[in-house]
Short mmCIF file of C-alpha atoms and ligand atoms in Angstrom, two decimals:
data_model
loop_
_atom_site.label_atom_id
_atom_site.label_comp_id
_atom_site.label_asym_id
_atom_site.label_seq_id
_atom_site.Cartn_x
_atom_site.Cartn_y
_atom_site.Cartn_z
CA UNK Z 65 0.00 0.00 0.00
CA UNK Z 66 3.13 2.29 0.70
CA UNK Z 67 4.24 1.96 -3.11
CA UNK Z 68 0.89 3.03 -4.32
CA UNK Z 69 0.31 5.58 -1.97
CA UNK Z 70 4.20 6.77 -3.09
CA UNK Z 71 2.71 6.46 -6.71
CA UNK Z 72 -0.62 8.25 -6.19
CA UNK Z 73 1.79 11.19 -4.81
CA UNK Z 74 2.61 11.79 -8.44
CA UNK Z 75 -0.87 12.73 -9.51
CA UNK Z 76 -2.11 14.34 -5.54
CA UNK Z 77 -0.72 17.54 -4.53
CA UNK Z 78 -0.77 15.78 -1.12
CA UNK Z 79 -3.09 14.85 2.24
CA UNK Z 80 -3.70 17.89 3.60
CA UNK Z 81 -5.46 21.24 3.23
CA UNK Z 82 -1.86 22.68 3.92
CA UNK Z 83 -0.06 20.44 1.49
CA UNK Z 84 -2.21 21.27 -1.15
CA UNK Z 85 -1.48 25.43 -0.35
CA UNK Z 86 2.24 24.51 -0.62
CA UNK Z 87 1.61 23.08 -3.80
CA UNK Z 88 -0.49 25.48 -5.54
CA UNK Z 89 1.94 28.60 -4.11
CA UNK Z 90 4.96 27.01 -6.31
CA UNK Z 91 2.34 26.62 -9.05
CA UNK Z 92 1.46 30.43 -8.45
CA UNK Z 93 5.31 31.49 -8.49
CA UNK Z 94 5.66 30.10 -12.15
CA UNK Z 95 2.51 32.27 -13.07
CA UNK Z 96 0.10 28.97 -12.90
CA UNK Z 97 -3.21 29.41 -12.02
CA UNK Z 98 -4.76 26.35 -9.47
CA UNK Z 99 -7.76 24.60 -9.26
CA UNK Z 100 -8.24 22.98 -5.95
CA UNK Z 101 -10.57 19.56 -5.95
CA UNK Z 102 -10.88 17.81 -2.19
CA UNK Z 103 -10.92 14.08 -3.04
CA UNK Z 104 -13.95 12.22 -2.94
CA UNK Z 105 -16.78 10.89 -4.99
CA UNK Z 106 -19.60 8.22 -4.53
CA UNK Z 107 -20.90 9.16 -1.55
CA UNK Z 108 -23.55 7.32 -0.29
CA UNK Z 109 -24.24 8.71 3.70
CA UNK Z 110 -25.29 12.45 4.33
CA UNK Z 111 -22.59 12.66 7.30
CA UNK Z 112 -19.80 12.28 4.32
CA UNK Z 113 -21.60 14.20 2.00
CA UNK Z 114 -21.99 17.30 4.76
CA UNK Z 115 -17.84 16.40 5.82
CA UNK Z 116 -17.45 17.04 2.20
CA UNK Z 117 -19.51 20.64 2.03
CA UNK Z 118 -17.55 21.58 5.18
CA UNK Z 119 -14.14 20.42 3.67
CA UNK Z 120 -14.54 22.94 0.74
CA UNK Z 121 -16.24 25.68 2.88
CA UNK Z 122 -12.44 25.95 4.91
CA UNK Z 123 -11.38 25.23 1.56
CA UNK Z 124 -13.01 28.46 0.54
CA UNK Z 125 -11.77 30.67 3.40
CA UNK Z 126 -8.39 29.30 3.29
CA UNK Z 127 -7.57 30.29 -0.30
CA UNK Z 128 -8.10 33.99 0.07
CA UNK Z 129 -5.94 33.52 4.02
CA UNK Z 130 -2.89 32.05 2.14
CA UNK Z 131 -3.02 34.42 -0.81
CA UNK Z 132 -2.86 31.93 -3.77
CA UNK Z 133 -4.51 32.15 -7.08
CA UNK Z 134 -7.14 28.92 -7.67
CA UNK Z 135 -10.68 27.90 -7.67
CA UNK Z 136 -12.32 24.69 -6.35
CA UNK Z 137 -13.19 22.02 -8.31
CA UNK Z 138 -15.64 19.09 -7.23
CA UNK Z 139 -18.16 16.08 -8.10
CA UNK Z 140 -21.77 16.20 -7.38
CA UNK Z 141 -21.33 12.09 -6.61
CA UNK Z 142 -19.31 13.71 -3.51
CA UNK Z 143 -22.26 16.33 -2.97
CA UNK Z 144 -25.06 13.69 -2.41
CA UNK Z 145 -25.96 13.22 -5.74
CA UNK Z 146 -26.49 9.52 -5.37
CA UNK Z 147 -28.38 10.35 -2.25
CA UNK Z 148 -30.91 12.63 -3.37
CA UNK Z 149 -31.07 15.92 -6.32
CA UNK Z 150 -32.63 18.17 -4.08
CA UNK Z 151 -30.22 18.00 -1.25
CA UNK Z 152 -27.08 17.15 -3.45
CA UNK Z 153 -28.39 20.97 -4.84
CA UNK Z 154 -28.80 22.20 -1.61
CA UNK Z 155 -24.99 21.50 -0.45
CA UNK Z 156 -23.37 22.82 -3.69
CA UNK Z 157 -25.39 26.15 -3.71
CA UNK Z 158 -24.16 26.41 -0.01
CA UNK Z 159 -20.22 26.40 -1.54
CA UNK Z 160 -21.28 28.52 -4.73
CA UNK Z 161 -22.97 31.23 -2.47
CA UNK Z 162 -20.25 30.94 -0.49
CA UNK Z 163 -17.56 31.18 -3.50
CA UNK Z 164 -19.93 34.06 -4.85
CA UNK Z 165 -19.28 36.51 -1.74
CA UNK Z 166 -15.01 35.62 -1.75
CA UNK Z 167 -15.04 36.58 -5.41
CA UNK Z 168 -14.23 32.67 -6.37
CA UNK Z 169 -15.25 30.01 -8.30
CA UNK Z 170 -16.19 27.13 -8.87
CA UNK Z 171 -16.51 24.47 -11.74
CA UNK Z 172 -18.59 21.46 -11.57
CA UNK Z 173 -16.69 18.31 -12.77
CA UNK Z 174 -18.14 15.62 -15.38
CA UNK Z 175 -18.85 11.97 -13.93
CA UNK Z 176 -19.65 9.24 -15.86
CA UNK Z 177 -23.25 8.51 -18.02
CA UNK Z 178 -25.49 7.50 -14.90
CA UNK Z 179 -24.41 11.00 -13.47
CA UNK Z 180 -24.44 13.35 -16.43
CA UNK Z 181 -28.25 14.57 -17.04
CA UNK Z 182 -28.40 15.05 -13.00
CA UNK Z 183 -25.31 16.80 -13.49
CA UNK Z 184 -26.19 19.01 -16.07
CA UNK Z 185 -29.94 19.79 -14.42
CA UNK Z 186 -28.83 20.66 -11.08
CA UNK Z 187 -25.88 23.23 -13.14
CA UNK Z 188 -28.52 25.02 -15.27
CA UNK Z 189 -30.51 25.10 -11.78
CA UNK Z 190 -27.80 26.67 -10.22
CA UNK Z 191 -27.10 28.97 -13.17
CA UNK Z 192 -30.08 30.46 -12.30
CA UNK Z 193 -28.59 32.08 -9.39
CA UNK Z 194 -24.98 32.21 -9.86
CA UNK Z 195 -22.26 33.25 -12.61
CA UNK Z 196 -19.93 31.72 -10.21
CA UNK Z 197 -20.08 28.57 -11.52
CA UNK Z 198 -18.99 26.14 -14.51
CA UNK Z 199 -19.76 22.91 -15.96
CA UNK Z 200 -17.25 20.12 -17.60
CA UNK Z 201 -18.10 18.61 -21.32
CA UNK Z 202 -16.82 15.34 -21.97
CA UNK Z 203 -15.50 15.71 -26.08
CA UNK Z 204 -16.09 11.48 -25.99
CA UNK Z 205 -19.88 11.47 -25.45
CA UNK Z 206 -22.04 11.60 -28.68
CA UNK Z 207 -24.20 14.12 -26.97
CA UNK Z 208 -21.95 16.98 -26.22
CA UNK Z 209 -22.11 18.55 -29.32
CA UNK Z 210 -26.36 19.70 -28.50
CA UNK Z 211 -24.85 20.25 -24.83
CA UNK Z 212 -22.00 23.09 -25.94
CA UNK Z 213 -25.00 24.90 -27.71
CA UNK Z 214 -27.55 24.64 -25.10
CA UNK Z 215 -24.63 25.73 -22.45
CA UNK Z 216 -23.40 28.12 -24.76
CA UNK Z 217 -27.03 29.73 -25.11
CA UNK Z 218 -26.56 30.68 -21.17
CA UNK Z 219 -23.06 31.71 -21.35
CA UNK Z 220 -22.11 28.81 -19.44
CA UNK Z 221 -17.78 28.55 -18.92
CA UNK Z 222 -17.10 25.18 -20.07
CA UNK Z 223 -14.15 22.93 -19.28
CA UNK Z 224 -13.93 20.81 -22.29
CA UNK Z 225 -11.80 17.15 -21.81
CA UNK Z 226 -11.56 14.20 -23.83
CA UNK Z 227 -13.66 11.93 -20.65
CA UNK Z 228 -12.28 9.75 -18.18
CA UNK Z 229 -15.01 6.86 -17.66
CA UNK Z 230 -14.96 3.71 -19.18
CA UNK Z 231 -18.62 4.15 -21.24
CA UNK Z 232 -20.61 2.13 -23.95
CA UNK Z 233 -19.98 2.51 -27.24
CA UNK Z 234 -23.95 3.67 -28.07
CA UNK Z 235 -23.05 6.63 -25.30
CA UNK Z 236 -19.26 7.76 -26.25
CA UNK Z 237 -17.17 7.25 -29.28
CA UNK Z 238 -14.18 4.83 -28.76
CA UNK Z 239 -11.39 5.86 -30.86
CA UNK Z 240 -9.27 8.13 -29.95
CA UNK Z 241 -8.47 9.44 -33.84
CA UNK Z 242 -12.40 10.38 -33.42
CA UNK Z 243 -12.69 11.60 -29.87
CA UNK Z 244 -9.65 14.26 -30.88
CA UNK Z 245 -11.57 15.06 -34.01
CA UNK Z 246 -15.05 15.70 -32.39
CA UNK Z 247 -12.88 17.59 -29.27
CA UNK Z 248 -11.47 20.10 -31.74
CA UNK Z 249 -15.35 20.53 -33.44
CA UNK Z 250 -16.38 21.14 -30.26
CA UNK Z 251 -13.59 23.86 -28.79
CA UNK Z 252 -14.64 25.50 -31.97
CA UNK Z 253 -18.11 26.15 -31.20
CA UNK Z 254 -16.91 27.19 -27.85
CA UNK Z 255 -14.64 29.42 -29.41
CA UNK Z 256 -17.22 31.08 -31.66
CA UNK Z 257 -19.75 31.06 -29.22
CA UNK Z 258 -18.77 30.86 -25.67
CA UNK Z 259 -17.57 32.04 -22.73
CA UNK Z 260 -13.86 31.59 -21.65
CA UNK Z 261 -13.68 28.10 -22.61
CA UNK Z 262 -11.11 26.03 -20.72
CA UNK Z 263 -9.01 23.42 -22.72
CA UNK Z 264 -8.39 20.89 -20.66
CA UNK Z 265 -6.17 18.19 -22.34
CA UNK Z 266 -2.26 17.40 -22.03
CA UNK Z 267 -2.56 15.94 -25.99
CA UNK Z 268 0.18 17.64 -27.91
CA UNK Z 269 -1.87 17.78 -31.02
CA UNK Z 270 -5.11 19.68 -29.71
CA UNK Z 271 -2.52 22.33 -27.56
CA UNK Z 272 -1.30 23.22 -31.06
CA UNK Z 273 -4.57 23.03 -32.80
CA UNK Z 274 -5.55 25.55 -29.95
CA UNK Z 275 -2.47 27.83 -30.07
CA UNK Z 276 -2.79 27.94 -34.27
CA UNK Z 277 -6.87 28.30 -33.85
CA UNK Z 278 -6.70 31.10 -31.29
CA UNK Z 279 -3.57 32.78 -33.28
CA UNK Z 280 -5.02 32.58 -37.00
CA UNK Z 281 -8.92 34.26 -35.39
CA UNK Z 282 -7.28 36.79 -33.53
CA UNK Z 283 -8.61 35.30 -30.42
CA UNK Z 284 -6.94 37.05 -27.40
CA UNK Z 285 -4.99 34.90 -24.55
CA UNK Z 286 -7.21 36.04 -22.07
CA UNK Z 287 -10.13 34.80 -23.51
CA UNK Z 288 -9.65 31.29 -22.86
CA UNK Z 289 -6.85 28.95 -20.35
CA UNK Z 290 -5.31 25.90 -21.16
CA UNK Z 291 -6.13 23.44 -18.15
CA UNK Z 292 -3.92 20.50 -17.01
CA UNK Z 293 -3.98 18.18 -13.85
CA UNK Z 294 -1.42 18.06 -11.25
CA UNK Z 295 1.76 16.24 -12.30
CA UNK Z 296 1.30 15.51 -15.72
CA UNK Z 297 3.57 17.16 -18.19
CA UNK Z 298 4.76 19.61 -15.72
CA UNK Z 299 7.28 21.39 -18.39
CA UNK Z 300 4.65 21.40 -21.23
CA UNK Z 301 2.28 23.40 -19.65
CA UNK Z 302 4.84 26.05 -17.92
CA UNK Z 303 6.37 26.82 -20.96
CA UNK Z 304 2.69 27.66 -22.39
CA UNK Z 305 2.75 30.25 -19.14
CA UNK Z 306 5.78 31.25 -20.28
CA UNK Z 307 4.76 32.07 -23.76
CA UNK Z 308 1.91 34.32 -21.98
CA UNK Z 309 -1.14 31.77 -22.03
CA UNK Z 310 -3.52 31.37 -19.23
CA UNK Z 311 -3.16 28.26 -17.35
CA UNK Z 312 -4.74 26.24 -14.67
CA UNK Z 313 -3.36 23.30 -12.57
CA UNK Z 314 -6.16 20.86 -11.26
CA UNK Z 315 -5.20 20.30 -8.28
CA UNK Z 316 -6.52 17.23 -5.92
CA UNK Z 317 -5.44 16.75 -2.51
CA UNK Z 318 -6.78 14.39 0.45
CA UNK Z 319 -7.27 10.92 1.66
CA UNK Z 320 -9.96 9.60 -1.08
CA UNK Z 321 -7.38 9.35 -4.06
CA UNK Z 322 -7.60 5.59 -5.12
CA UNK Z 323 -10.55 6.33 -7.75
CA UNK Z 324 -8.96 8.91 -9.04
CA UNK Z 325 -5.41 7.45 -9.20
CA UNK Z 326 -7.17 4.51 -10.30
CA UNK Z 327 -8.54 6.75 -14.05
CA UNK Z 328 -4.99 8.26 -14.13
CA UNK Z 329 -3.82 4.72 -14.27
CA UNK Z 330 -6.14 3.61 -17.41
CA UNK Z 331 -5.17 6.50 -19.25
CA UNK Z 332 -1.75 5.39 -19.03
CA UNK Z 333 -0.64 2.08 -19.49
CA UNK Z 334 2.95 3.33 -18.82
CA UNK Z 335 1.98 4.42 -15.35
CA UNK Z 336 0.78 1.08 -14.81
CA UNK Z 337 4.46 -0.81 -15.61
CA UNK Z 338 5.89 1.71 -13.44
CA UNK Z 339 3.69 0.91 -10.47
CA UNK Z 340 4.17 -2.68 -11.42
CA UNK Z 341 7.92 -2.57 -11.55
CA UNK Z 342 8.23 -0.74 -8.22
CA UNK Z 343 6.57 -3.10 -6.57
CA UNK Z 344 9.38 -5.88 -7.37
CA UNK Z 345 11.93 -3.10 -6.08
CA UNK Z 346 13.43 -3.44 -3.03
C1 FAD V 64 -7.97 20.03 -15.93
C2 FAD V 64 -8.63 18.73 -16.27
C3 FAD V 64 -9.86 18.44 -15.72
C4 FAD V 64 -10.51 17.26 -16.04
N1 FAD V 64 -11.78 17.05 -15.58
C5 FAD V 64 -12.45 15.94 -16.00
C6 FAD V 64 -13.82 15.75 -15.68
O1 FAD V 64 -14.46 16.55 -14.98
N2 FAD V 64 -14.44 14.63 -16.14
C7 FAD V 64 -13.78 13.70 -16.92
O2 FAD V 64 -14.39 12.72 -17.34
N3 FAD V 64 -12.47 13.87 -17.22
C8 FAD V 64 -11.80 14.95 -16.78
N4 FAD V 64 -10.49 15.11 -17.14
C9 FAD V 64 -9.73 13.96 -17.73
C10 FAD V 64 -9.84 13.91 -19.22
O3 FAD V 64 -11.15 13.58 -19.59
C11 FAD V 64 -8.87 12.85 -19.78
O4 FAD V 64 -9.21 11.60 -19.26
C12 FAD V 64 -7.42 13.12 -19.51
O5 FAD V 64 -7.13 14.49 -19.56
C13 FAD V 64 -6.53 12.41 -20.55
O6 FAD V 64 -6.80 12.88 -21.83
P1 FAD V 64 -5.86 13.89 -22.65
O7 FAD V 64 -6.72 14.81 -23.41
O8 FAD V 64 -4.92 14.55 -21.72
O9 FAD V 64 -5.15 13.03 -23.75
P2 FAD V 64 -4.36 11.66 -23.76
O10 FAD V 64 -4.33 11.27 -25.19
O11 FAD V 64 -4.90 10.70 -22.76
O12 FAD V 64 -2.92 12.10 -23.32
C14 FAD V 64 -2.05 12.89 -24.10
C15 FAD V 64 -0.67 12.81 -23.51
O13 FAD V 64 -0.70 13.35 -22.17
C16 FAD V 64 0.05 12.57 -21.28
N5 FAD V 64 -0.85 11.93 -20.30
C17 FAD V 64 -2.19 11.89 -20.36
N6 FAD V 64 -2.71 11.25 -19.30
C18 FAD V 64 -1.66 10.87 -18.55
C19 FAD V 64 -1.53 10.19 -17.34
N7 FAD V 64 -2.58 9.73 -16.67
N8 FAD V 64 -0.29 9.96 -16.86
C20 FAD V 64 0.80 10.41 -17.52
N9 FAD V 64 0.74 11.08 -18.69
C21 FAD V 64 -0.46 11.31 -19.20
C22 FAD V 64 0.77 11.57 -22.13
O14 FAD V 64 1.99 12.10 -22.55
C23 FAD V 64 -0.16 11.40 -23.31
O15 FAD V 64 0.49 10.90 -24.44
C24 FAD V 64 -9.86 16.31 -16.88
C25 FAD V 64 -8.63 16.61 -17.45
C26 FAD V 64 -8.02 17.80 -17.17
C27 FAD V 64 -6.71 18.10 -17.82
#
């Protein structure tokens, strides 16, 4: 368990409220924006679900107390989502009303199918109320396409990744070739048509398409970030900083990493060796 939790320390920015702060400040110093996510997801018991709320209320107040630059990311599984709409929406308007009078904000992230129409209801309820607050697309699901317009029609700010859960092929398409194609379709449209879309992806291929996109429309650097998560090509994304784009580290801390480390593993069959071969080591 040591090994992994060594291993998981390459994708978590660390246990601790504290450790996470440390993190984000040397992301800060190279001019990288954060996004801080407390671990967690699947909840199933309102006492979790309300330790959650209360993990990214201090969350809240502690950003502004140690001066660094980030938002909060989190789940609506982690919210009570499984547990019931109306109080899942409940808990998250407590942290976006709360975000709304520190001047943050924060961006729902994208589960997989079972989660995504309660996702994207209890966002447009939310909307409502709040500019405070974004939404993630996934660029793999066959409906994302009508969901960038419908989003874009309330100036939603989209996060737009390729998708991280393992889904049926009548629900997402399966080749990556494709999923890259309909991703740069779709950054397009938000381009055109939305607000400050983030580009979340750490695929060489779509950074350039962006950088050539946004350069050849006159689209301004300020209009849009590049988004990466925490200890993945490290050097590709601070030399983007350093050629004067907006970026934004996602940035997950706490005790609840194995589902998370576990998608980081999938995505990677190299991390998967690595974890594999350490475990042999002495
Ligand atoms: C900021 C951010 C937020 C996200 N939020 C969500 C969300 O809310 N919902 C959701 O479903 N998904 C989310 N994702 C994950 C996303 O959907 C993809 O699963 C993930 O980003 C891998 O796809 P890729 O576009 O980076 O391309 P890939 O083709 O997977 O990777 C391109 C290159 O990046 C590097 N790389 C990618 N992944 C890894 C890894 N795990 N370890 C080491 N190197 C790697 C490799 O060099 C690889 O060749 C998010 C991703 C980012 C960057």
């Amino acid at each position: 368990m040591k090994l992994l939790t060594r291993m998981a320390r390459s994708f978590v920015a660390g246990e601790t409220v504290e450790e996470a702060i440390k993190n984000v400040r040397k992301l800060n110093e190279k001019s990288i924006m954060a996004t801080l996510d407390v671990l967690g997801e699947s909840v199933k018991d309102r006492e979790t679900a309300e330790k959650a709320v209360n993990a990214y209320l201090a969350l809240l107040d502690a950003i502004p107390k140690a001066g660094i630059n980030s938002h909060v990311s989190l789940k609506l599984t982690q919210m009570g989502l499984d547990i019931d709409t109306d109080y899942c929406c409940q808990n998250i308007d407590r942290i976006v009303g709360k975000a709304k009078t520190l001047g943050n904000f924060v961006r729902v992230d994208m589960e997989g199918t079972p989660h995504t129409q309660r996702t994207l209801d209890i966002f447009y309820r939310l909307r409502q109320k709040y500019d405070n607050v974004g939404i993630v697309l996934q660029a793999y699901l066959h409906r994302t396409g009508k969901d960038v317009r419908d989003l874009n029609n309330i100036k939603a700010k989209i996060r737009l990744c390729k998708g991280a859960y393992k889904e049926p092929p009548d629900l997402a398409i399966k080749k990556m070739k494709d999923i890259r194609a309909n991703f740069i379709l779709l950054a397009e449209t938000l381009f055109k048509e939305g607000v400050y879309p983030a580009i979340a992806t750490h695929d060489d291929r779509l950074i350039k398409w962006t950088k050539e996109y946004t350069a050849s429309n006159k689209i301004a650097n300020d209009r849009f970030e590049f988004q990466y998560l925490y200890g993945i090509r490290n050097k590709t994304f601070r030399n983007l900083a350093e050629e004067g784009y907006r970026v934004r580290c996602y940035v997950p801390f706490g005790t609840h990493w194995l589902p998370y480390f576990s998608r980081r593993l999938r995505e990677r069959k190299e991390n998967v060796f690595f974890v594999v071969k350490n475990l042999f080591r002495k």
